[in-house]
Coordinates of C-alpha atoms in Angstrom, one line a residue:
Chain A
X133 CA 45.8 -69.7 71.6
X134 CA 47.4 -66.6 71.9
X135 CA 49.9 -66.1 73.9
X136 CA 50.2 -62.8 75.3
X137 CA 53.5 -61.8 75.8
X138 CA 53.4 -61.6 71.7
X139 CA 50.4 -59.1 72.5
X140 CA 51.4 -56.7 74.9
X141 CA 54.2 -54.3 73.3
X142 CA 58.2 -54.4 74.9
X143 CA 57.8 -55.7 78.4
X144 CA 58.6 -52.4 80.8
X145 CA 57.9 -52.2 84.0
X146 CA 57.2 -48.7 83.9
X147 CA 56.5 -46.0 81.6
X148 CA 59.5 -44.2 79.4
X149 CA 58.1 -41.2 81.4
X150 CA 58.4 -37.2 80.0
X151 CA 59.7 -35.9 83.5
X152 CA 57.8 -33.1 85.4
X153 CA 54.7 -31.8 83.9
X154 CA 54.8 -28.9 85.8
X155 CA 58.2 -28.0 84.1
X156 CA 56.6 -28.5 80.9
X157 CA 53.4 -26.6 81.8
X158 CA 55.8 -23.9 81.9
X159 CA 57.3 -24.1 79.4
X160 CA 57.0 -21.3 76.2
X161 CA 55.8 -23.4 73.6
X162 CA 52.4 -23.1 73.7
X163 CA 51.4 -26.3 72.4
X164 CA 53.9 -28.1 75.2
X165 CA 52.1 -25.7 77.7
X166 CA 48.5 -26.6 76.9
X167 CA 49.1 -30.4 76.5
X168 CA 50.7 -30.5 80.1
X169 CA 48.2 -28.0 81.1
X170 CA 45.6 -30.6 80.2
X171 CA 46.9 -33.6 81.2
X172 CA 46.7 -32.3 84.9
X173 CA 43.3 -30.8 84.5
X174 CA 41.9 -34.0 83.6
X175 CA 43.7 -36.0 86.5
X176 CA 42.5 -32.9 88.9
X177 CA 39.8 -31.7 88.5
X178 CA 36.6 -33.9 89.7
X179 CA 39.1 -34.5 92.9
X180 CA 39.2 -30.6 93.4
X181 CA 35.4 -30.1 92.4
X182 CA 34.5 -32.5 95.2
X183 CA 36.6 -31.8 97.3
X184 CA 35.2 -28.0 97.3
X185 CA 31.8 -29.5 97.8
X186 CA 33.1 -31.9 100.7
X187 CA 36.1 -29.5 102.8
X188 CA 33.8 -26.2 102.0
X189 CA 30.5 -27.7 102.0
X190 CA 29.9 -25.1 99.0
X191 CA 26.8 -25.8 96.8
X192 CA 27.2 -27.2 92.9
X193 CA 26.9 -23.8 91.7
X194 CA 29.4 -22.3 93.9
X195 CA 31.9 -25.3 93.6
X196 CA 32.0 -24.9 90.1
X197 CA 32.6 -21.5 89.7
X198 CA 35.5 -22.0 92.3
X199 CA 36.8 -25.2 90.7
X200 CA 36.9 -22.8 87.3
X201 CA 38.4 -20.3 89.2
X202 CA 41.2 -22.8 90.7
X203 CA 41.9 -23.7 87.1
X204 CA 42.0 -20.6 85.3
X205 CA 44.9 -19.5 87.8
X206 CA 46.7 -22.6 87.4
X207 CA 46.1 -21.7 83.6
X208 CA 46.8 -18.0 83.6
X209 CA 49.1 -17.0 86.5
X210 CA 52.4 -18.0 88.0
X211 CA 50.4 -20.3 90.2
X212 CA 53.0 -23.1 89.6
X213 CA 55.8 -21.3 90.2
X214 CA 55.1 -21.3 93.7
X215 CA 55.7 -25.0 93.4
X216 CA 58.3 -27.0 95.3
X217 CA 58.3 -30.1 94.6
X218 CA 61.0 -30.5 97.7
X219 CA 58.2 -29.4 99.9
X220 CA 55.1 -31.0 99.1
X221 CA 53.5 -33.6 96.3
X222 CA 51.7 -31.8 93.7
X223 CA 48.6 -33.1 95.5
X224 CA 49.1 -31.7 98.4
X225 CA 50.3 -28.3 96.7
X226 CA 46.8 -28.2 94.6
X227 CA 44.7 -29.1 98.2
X228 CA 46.5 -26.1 99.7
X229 CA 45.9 -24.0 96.8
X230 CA 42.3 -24.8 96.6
X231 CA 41.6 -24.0 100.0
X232 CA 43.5 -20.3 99.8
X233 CA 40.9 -19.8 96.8
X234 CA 38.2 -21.1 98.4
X235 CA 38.9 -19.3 101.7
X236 CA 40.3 -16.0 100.3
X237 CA 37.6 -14.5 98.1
X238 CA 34.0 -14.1 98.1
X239 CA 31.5 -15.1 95.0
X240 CA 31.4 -11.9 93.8
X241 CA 34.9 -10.9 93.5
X242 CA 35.6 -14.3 91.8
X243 CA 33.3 -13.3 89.6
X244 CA 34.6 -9.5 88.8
X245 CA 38.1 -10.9 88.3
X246 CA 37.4 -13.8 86.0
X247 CA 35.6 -11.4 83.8
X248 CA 34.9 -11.8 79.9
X249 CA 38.8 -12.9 79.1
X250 CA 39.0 -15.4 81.8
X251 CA 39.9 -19.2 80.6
X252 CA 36.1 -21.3 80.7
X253 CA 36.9 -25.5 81.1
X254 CA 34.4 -27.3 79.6
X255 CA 34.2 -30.1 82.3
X256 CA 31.4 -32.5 83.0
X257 CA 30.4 -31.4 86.9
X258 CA 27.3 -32.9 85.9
X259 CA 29.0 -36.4 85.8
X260 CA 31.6 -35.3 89.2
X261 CA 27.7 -34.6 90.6
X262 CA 26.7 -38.0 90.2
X263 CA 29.6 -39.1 91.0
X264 CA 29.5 -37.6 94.3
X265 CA 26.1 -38.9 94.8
X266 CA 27.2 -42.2 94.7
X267 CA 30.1 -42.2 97.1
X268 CA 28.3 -39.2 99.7
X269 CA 30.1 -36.5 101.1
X270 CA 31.8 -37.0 104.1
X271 CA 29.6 -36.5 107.5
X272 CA 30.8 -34.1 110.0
X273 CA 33.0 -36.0 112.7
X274 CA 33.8 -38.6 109.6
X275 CA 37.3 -40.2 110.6
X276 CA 37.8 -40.4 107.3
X277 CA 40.3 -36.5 107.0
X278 CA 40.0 -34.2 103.8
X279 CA 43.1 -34.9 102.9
X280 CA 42.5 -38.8 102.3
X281 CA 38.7 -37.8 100.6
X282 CA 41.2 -35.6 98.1
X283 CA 43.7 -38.7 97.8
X284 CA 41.0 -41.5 97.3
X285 CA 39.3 -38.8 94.5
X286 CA 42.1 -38.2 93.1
X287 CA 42.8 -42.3 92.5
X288 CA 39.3 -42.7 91.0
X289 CA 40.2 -39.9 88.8
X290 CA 43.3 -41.3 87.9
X291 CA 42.0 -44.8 87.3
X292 CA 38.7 -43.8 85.8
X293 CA 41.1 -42.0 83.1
X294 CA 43.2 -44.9 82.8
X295 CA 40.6 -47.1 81.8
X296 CA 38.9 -44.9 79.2
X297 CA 42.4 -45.2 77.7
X298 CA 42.5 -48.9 77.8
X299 CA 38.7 -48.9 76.4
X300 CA 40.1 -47.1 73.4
X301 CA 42.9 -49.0 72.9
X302 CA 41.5 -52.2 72.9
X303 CA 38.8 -50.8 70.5
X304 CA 41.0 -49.6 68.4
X305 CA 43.6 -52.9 68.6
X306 CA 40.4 -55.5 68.0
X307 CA 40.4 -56.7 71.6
X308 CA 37.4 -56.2 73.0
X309 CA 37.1 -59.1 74.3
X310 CA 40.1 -58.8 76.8
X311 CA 38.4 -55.3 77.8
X312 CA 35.6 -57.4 78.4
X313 CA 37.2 -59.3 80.5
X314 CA 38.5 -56.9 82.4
X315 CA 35.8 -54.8 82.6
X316 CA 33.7 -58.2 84.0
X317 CA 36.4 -59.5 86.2
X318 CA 38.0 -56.3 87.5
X319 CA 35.6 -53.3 87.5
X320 CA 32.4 -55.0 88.1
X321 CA 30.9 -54.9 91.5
X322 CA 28.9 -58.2 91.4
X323 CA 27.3 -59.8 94.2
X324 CA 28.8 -62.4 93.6
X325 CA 32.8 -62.8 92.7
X326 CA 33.2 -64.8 89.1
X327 CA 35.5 -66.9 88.7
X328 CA 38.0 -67.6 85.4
X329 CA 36.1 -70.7 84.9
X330 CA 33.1 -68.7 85.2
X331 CA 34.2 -65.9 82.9
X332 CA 35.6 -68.6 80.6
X333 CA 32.0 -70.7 80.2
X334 CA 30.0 -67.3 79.8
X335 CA 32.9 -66.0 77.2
X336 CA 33.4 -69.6 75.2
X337 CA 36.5 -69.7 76.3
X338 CA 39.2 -71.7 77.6
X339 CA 40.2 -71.2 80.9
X340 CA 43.9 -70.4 79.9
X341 CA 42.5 -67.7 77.4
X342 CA 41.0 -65.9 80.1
X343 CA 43.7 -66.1 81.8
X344 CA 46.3 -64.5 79.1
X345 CA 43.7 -62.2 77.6
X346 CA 43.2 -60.7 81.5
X347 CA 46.5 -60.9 81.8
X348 CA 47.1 -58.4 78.9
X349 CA 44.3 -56.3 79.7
X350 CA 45.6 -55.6 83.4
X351 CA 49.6 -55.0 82.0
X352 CA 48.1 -52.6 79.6
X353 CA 45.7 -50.8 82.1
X354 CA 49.1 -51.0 84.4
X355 CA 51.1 -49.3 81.7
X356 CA 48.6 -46.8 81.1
X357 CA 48.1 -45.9 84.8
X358 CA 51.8 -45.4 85.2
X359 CA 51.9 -43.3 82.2
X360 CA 49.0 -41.1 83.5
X361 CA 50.6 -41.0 87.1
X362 CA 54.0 -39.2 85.8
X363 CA 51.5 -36.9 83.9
X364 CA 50.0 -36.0 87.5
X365 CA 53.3 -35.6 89.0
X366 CA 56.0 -33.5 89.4
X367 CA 59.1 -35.1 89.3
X368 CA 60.6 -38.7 89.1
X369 CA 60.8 -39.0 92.7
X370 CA 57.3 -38.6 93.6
X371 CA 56.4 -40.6 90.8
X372 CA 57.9 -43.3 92.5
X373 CA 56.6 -42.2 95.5
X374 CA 53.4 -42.4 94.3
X375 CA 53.5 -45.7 92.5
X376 CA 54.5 -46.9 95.0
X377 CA 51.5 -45.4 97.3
X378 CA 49.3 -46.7 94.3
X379 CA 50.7 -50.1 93.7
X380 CA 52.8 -51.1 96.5
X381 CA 55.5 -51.3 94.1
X382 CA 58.7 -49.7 93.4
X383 CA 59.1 -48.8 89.6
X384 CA 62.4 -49.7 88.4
Chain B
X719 CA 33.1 -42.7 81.6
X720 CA 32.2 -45.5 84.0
X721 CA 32.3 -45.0 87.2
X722 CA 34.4 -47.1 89.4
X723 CA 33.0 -48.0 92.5
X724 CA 35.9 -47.9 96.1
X725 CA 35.6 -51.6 95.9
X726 CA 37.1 -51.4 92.3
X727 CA 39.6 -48.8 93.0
X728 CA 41.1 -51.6 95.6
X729 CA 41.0 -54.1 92.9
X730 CA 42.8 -51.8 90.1
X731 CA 45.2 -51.0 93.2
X732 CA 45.7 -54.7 93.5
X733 CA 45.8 -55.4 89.7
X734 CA 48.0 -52.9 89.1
X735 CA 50.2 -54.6 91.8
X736 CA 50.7 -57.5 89.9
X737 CA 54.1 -58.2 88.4
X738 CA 54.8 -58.3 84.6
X739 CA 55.0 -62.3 83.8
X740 CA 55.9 -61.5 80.2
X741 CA 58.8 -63.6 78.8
X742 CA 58.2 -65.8 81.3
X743 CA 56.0 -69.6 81.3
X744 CA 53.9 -68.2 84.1
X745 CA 51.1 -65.5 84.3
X746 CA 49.7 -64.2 87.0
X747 CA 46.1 -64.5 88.5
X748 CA 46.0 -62.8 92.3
X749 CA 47.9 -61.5 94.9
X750 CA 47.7 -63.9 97.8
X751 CA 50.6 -62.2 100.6
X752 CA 53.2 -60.0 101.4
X753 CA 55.8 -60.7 103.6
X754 CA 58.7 -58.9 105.1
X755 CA 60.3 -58.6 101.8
X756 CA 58.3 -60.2 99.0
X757 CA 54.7 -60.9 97.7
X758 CA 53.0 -64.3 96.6
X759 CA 51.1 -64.5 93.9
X760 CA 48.8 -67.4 92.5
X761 CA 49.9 -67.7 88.9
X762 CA 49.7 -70.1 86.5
X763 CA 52.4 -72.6 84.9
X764 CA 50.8 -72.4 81.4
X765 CA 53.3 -75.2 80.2
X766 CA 52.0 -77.8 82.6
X767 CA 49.0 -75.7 83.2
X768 CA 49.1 -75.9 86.6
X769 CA 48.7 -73.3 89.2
X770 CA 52.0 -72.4 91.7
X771 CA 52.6 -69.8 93.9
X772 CA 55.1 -67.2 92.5
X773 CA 57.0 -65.5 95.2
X774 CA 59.4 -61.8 94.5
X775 CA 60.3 -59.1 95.9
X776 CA 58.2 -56.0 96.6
X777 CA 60.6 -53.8 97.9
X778 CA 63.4 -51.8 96.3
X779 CA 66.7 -53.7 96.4
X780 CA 69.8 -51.3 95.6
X781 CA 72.5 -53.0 96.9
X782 CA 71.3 -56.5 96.0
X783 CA 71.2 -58.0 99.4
X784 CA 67.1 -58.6 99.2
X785 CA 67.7 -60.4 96.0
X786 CA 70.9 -62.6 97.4
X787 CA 68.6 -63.4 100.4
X788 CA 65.4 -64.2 98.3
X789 CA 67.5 -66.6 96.6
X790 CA 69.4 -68.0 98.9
X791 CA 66.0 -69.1 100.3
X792 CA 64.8 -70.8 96.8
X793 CA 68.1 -72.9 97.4
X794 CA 67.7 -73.4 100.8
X795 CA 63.8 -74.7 100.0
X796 CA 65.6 -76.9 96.7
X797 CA 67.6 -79.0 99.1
X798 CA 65.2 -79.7 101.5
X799 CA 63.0 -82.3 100.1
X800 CA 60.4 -83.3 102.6
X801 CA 56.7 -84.0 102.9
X802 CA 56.9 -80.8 105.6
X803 CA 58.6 -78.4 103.3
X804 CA 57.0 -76.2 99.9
X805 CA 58.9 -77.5 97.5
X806 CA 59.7 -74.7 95.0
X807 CA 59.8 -75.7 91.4
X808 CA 61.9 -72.5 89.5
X809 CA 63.8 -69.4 90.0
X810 CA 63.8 -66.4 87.3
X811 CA 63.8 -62.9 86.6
X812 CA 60.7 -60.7 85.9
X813 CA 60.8 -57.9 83.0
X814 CA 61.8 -55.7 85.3
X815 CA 64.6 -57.2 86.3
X816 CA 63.5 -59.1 90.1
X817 CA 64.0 -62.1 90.9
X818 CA 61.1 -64.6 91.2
X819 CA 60.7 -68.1 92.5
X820 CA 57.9 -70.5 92.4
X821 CA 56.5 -73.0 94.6
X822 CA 53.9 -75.5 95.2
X823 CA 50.4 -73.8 95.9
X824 CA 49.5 -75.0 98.9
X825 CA 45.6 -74.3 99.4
X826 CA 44.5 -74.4 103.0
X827 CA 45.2 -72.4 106.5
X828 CA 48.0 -70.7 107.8
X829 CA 48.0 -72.4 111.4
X830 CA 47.1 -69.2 113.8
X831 CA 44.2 -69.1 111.7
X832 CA 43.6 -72.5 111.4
X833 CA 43.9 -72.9 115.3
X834 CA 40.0 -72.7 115.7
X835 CA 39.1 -76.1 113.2
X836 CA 41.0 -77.9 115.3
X837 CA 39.1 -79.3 118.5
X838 CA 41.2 -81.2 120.2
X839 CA 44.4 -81.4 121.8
X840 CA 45.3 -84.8 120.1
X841 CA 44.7 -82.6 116.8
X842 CA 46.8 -80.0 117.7
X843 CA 49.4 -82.4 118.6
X844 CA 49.5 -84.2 115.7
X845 CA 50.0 -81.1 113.5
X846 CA 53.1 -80.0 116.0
X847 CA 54.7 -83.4 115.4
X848 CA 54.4 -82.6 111.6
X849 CA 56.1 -79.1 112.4
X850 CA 58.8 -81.0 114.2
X851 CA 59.5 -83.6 111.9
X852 CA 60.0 -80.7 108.9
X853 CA 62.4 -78.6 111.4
X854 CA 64.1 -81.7 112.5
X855 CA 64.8 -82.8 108.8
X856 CA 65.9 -79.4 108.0
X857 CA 68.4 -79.5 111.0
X858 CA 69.5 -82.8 109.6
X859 CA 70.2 -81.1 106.3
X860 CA 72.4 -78.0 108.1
X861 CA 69.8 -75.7 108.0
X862 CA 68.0 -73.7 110.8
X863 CA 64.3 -71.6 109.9
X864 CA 65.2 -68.9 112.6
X865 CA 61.7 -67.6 111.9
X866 CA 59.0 -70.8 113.3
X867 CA 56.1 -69.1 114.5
X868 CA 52.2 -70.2 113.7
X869 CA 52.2 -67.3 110.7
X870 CA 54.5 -69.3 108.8
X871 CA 52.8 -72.7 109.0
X872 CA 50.3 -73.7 106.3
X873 CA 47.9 -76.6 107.0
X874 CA 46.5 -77.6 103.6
X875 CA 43.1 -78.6 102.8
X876 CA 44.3 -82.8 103.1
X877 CA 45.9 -82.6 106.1
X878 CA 49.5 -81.8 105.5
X879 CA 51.2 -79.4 107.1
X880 CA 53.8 -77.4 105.8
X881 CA 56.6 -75.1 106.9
X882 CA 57.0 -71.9 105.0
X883 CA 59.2 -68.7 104.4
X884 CA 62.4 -69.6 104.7
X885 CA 63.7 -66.4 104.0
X886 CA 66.0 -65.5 107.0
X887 CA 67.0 -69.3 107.4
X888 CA 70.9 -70.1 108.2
X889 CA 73.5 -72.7 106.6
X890 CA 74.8 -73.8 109.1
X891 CA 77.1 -76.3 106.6
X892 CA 76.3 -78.0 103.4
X893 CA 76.3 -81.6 102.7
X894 CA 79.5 -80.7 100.9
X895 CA 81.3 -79.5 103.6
X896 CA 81.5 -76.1 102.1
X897 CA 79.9 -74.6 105.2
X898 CA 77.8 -71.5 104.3
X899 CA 78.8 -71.5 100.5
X900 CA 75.2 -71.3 99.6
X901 CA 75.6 -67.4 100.6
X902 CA 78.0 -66.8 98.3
X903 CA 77.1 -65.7 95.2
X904 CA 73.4 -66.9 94.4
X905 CA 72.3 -64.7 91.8
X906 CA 75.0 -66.5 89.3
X907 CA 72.7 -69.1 87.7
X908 CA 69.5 -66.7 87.2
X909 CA 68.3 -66.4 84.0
X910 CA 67.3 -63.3 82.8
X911 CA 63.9 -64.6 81.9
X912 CA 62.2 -67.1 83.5
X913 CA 61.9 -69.9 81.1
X914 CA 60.2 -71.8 81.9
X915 CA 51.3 -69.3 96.7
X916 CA 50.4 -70.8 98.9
X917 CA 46.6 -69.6 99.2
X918 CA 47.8 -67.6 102.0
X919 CA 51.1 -66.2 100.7
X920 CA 53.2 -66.7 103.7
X921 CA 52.7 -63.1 105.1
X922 CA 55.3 -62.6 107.7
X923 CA 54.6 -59.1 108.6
X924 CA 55.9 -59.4 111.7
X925 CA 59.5 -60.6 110.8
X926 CA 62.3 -58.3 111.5
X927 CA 64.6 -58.8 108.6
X928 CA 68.1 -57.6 108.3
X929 CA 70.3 -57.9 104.7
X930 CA 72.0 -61.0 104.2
X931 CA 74.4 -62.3 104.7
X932 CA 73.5 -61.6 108.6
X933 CA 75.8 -59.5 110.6
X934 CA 76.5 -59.6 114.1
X935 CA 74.2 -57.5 116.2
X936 CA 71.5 -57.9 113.3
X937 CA 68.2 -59.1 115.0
X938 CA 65.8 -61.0 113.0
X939 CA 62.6 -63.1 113.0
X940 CA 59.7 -63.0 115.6
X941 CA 59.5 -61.4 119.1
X942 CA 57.6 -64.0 121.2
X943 CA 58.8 -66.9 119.0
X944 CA 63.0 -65.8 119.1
X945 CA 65.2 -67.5 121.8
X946 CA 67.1 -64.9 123.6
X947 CA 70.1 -65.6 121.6
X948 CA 68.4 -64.4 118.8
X949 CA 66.9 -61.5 120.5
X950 CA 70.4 -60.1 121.6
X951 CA 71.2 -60.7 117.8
X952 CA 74.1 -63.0 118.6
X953 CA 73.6 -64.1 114.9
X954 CA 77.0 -66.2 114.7
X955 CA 76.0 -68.2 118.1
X956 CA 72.6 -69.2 116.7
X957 CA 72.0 -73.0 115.7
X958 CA 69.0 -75.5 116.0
X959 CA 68.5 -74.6 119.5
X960 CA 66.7 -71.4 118.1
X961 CA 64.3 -73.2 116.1
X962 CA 63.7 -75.7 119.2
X963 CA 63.0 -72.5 121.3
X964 CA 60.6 -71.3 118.4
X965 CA 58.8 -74.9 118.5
X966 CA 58.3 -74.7 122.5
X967 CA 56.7 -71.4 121.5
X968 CA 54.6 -72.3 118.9
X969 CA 53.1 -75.5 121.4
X970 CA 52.0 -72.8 124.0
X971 CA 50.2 -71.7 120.9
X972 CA 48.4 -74.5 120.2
X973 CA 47.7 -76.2 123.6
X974 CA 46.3 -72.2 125.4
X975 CA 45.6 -70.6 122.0
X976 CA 48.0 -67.9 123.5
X977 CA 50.7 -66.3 121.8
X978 CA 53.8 -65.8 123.6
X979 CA 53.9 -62.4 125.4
X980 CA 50.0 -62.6 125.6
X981 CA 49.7 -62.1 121.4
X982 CA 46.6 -64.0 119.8

């Protein structure tokens, strides 16, 4: 049997983290720029694209051309120089921003000043679309506020990310069968709850092997949470903050 | 890119809130309770492959007081050998450096839920004289809960009934004499791996804890279920009397169904 504490890299608690992605999107090297540029595009933008349809009630069309819009500031001006991290979480800071974008300028001027030069993100809105679908927008008088739509979007986001990475490392590492797992155990919504000695008749398994392959599956997709976390924060204090938020833990 | 349902998110919330067994004999299956201080887990003892309830801390501990209290509690529940008590089986350290301790896995009811299988009085009593004859044996042993309310009772599957979550219990001496030595230095015979729940988790949300050792003026365990004493956070004039206080409480509770101060 393998055990997994062979399997699962050093044991951390928490990621060696790159502090402050907003520093580094900053930064003057280009190449620094763009990656930290893209790392919070990916953990942003299907919360901000729905979010636009939800808070503004704007059509597809409309909330894509504003979530471009949001992005190509963040890309091209001094957008995040604005940015204290004293003052707000990055989350909040983006909400706000979205809705002075949203509420500040019409269609047509959005249009005019993007122009032919303008950054153009290829993102899926088709896939945010269905997304959306599934989950609804929120009905006028919801209790549910805007604010925690953005926050639970923004942990889908987050997590969906998370477990693409996961998918690819266990691909890549020959353990497909602990994804699997995972994916049976932990992201399948089943009528019906399995069970380890479920998962470990329909698998061949042993019981214990379930057991230490989902155990390695769920410290990796851990790992890899925490990792994309700091990349959608802005400092090491609301990391923790947010771990914290995220996993009722406090990162050591 | 799957999509991930709310019901999933929760579940990756709760995965992800799981602590890092490596390096230790144990890995983890579920979350079963947080407390004032700590979360239970169901994990399994892959040497004996058996499950136990792995109990550490969940909050952040800068001064080490949390850490000295959680195992000051493991020591309290290793000397206390009784049919009425979870006996705990191992202390270690996690990856990250917290202190863990595991326990029996006791599968059943916490009493205040259990409160509506039981259908008559003779029941209820029954279970009481159980709670009574764990405190009492405690008290024999020096050592008073200062936290007895219905929360912190498990009544398992079989029958038994079991006191839980000593975590804010007292010394009041050791069989040594060395009065509250226990509170000394606790962390010295930790390993820095573990070498080697209850299905409930002994959630005491309601528990007011202070750091330990207890200061004067400190107030901690239950309102409803505290003597006065205890209340006014007279910590150095507390004894068994609190826990007897505690006990009148917790019969109130299960002869009306009515928590003291008119909590259910």
């Amino acid at each position: 049997m393998m055990d997994d504490t062979a399997i699962g890299g050093p044991a951390r608690g928490f990621p060696a983290t790159r502090w402050s992605p907003i520093v580094r999107a900053r930064s003057e090297d280009p190449e620094e720029r763009a990656r930290a540029l893209e790392s919070i595009i990916a953990a942003y933008w299907k919360p901000v694209y729905k979010y636009i349809r939800a808070r503004w009630g704007k059509s597809n069309e409309d909330a894509k051309d504003l979530t471009q819009e949001f992005f190509a500031r963040l890309i091209e001006k001094d957008f995040l120089e604005h940015y204290d991290p004293e003052k707000a979480r990055l989350r909040t800071f983006f909400r706000t921003c979205v809705d002075g974008v949203v509420g500040n300028q019409d269609r047509a001027a959005r249009r005019l000043k993007r122009g032919g030069d303008a950054p153009h993100l290829s993102l899926d809105f088709e896939t945010a679309e269905s997304e959306l679908a599934r989950v609804g927008l929120p009905a006028p008088g919801c209790t549910e506020s805007m604010e925690e739509f953005f926050e639970k979007e923004w942990m889908r986001s987050l997590f969906s990310l998370a477990v693409e990475s996961l998918r690819q490392e266990c691909e890549a590492r020959g353990k497909t069968v602990h994804l699997r797992l995972f994916e049976r155990y932990d992201l399948d919504d089943g009528d019906v709850r399995q069970t380890y000695s479920d998962l470990a008749r329909e698998f061949g398994l042993s019981t214990s092997e379930v057991t230490n392959y989902l155990a390695f599956a769920r410290r990796e997709f851990r790992r890899i949470s925490l990792e994309k976390l700091c990349e959608a924060t802005s400092s090491e204090e609301e990391f923790r903050r947010e771990a914290r938020s995220l996993f009722g833990v406090d990162p050591e | 890119m799957n999509w991930i349902s709310d019901a999933a998110v929760a579940r990756l919330r709760a995965v992800g809130s799981l602590p890092d067994l490596s390096g230790t004999k144990y890995r983890v299956l579920e979350g079963v309770g947080r407390g004032g201080m700590g979360a239970v887990y169901l994990a399994e003892d892959t040497t004996l492959g058996r499950r136990v309830a792995l109990k550490t801390l969940d909050l952040p501990d800068p001064t080490g007081e949390l850490t000295a209290r959680m195992l000051r509690e493991a020591q309290i529940l290793a000397r206390l050998e009784h049919p009425g008590i979870v006996p705990v089986h191992d202390v270690g350290r996690l990856a990250d450096g917290r202190v863990f301790y595991t326990m029996k896995f006791v599968r059943g009811d916490r009493l205040d839920r259990h409160l509506g299988k039981m259908s008559s009085p003779a029941d209820r009593l029954r279970i009481f004289q159980k709670i009574c004859d764990a405190v009492a044996f405690a008290h024999a042993h020096g050592v008073v809960h200062r936290d007895l309310k219905p929360e912190n009772v498990m009544v398992g599957t079989f029958g038994e009934v079991l006191v839980m979550d000593w975590g804010v219990a007292k010394v009041l001496r050791d069989p040594a004499g060395r009065g509250e030595a226990m509170s000394d230095s606790p962390q010295r015979n930790v390993p820095a791996t573990g070498e080697a729940p209850r299905e409930d988790g002994s959630a005491s949300e309601h528990t007011v804890v202070a750091p330990a050792p207890t200061a004067h003026g400190a107030v901690l365990g239950t309102p409803g279920y505290m003597a006065p004493e205890q209340a006014r956070g007279e910590v150095e004039n507390l004894d068994a009397r609190a826990d007897v206080f505690a006990l009148g409480a917790i019969l109130r509770f299960l002869l009306t169904g009515q928590a003291p101060g008119g909590r259910l």
